[in-house]
Phi, psi and omega in degrees: 000131181281167181301318181298315179295320180296316179296320179295318178296316180296319179296319180296315178296318179298320178297318178295315181298316179296319180295328182273342182255342179279134179296150179293146178296143180294141179287138178277351182287145175211160176283159175244121179279118181268327179208140182218108177257116183296147178267191183249002181291164182279344176203164179277161180293137182236160175305136181097341177290147173267132185234141174240124189208160172254151173207155171232123178254131181233154171281131187303310186293312186266340184079004181298128175286127176251338179204147180198144173262002185271350180069193175084352179249176176259129174297163178303329180277002177096348179287160180284131176294146185249140173282112180197116182294161176265154177227134177216163165265114185299127181075012182277013179100184184298137175234130181307128178084347182250105183283167179301323179295323177292320175299318178297324179298325181284334182300126179090346179290147173249162185301143183084350180285154177227141183215140173243128182227153172256129183245118178291160183307322182298333179254002176262244180251010173066216185270018182244135173288139184235134175274094178275170184303321185255343182196164172278132175265110180298150176305139176078018183281141168271134185246153173235125178244138167254123187235142175227121180273119182267314183217151178222132176228127175259001185241000174135169185288333183300319179290321183300324184257012181301127179081357181229033186302332181268012174257085188250182181286171184287199180100194184298325181261032186300137179232137179230014178295135180074002181294330182278348186249033182279122177266140179301140179202150172232145182230104185248000000 
């Protein structure tokens, strides 16, 4: 191998190493808060908190609902939509169906609070079309979410679900008992 080939190979390896060790540039994209109704909690949601919340996601241009925890609509497969809040660990990484923009919308909210936000494609589902429960989200879509924070727990999941044990996640064993009777609560 000649000196020129060796230098080219070394430069290529160095470029790969730099690309894998250098942090990705921060995204300039951010959500836009359209409406913010303060809640009654003693503090806002922070990374690591467990949150129980309702949301309705719409496509910005058409207003078409693509996802909702409020029920009352027909799923794409024709089944009846179920009233059942979502639960996440805020900032805990990707959660199926919960885009980065929706997590940003929840950050800082206190229980009982309601927020409407516009989410750019980079913080939504990006350049990929997504089959959501109520509609297909076209690639590059701007999303609008209406969010209501029901419960916040900084001490674990048992408190978050206290009194609503039969209000569970979807799937074959989906349960929605007590989902409509959730009282706002925080556990710090």
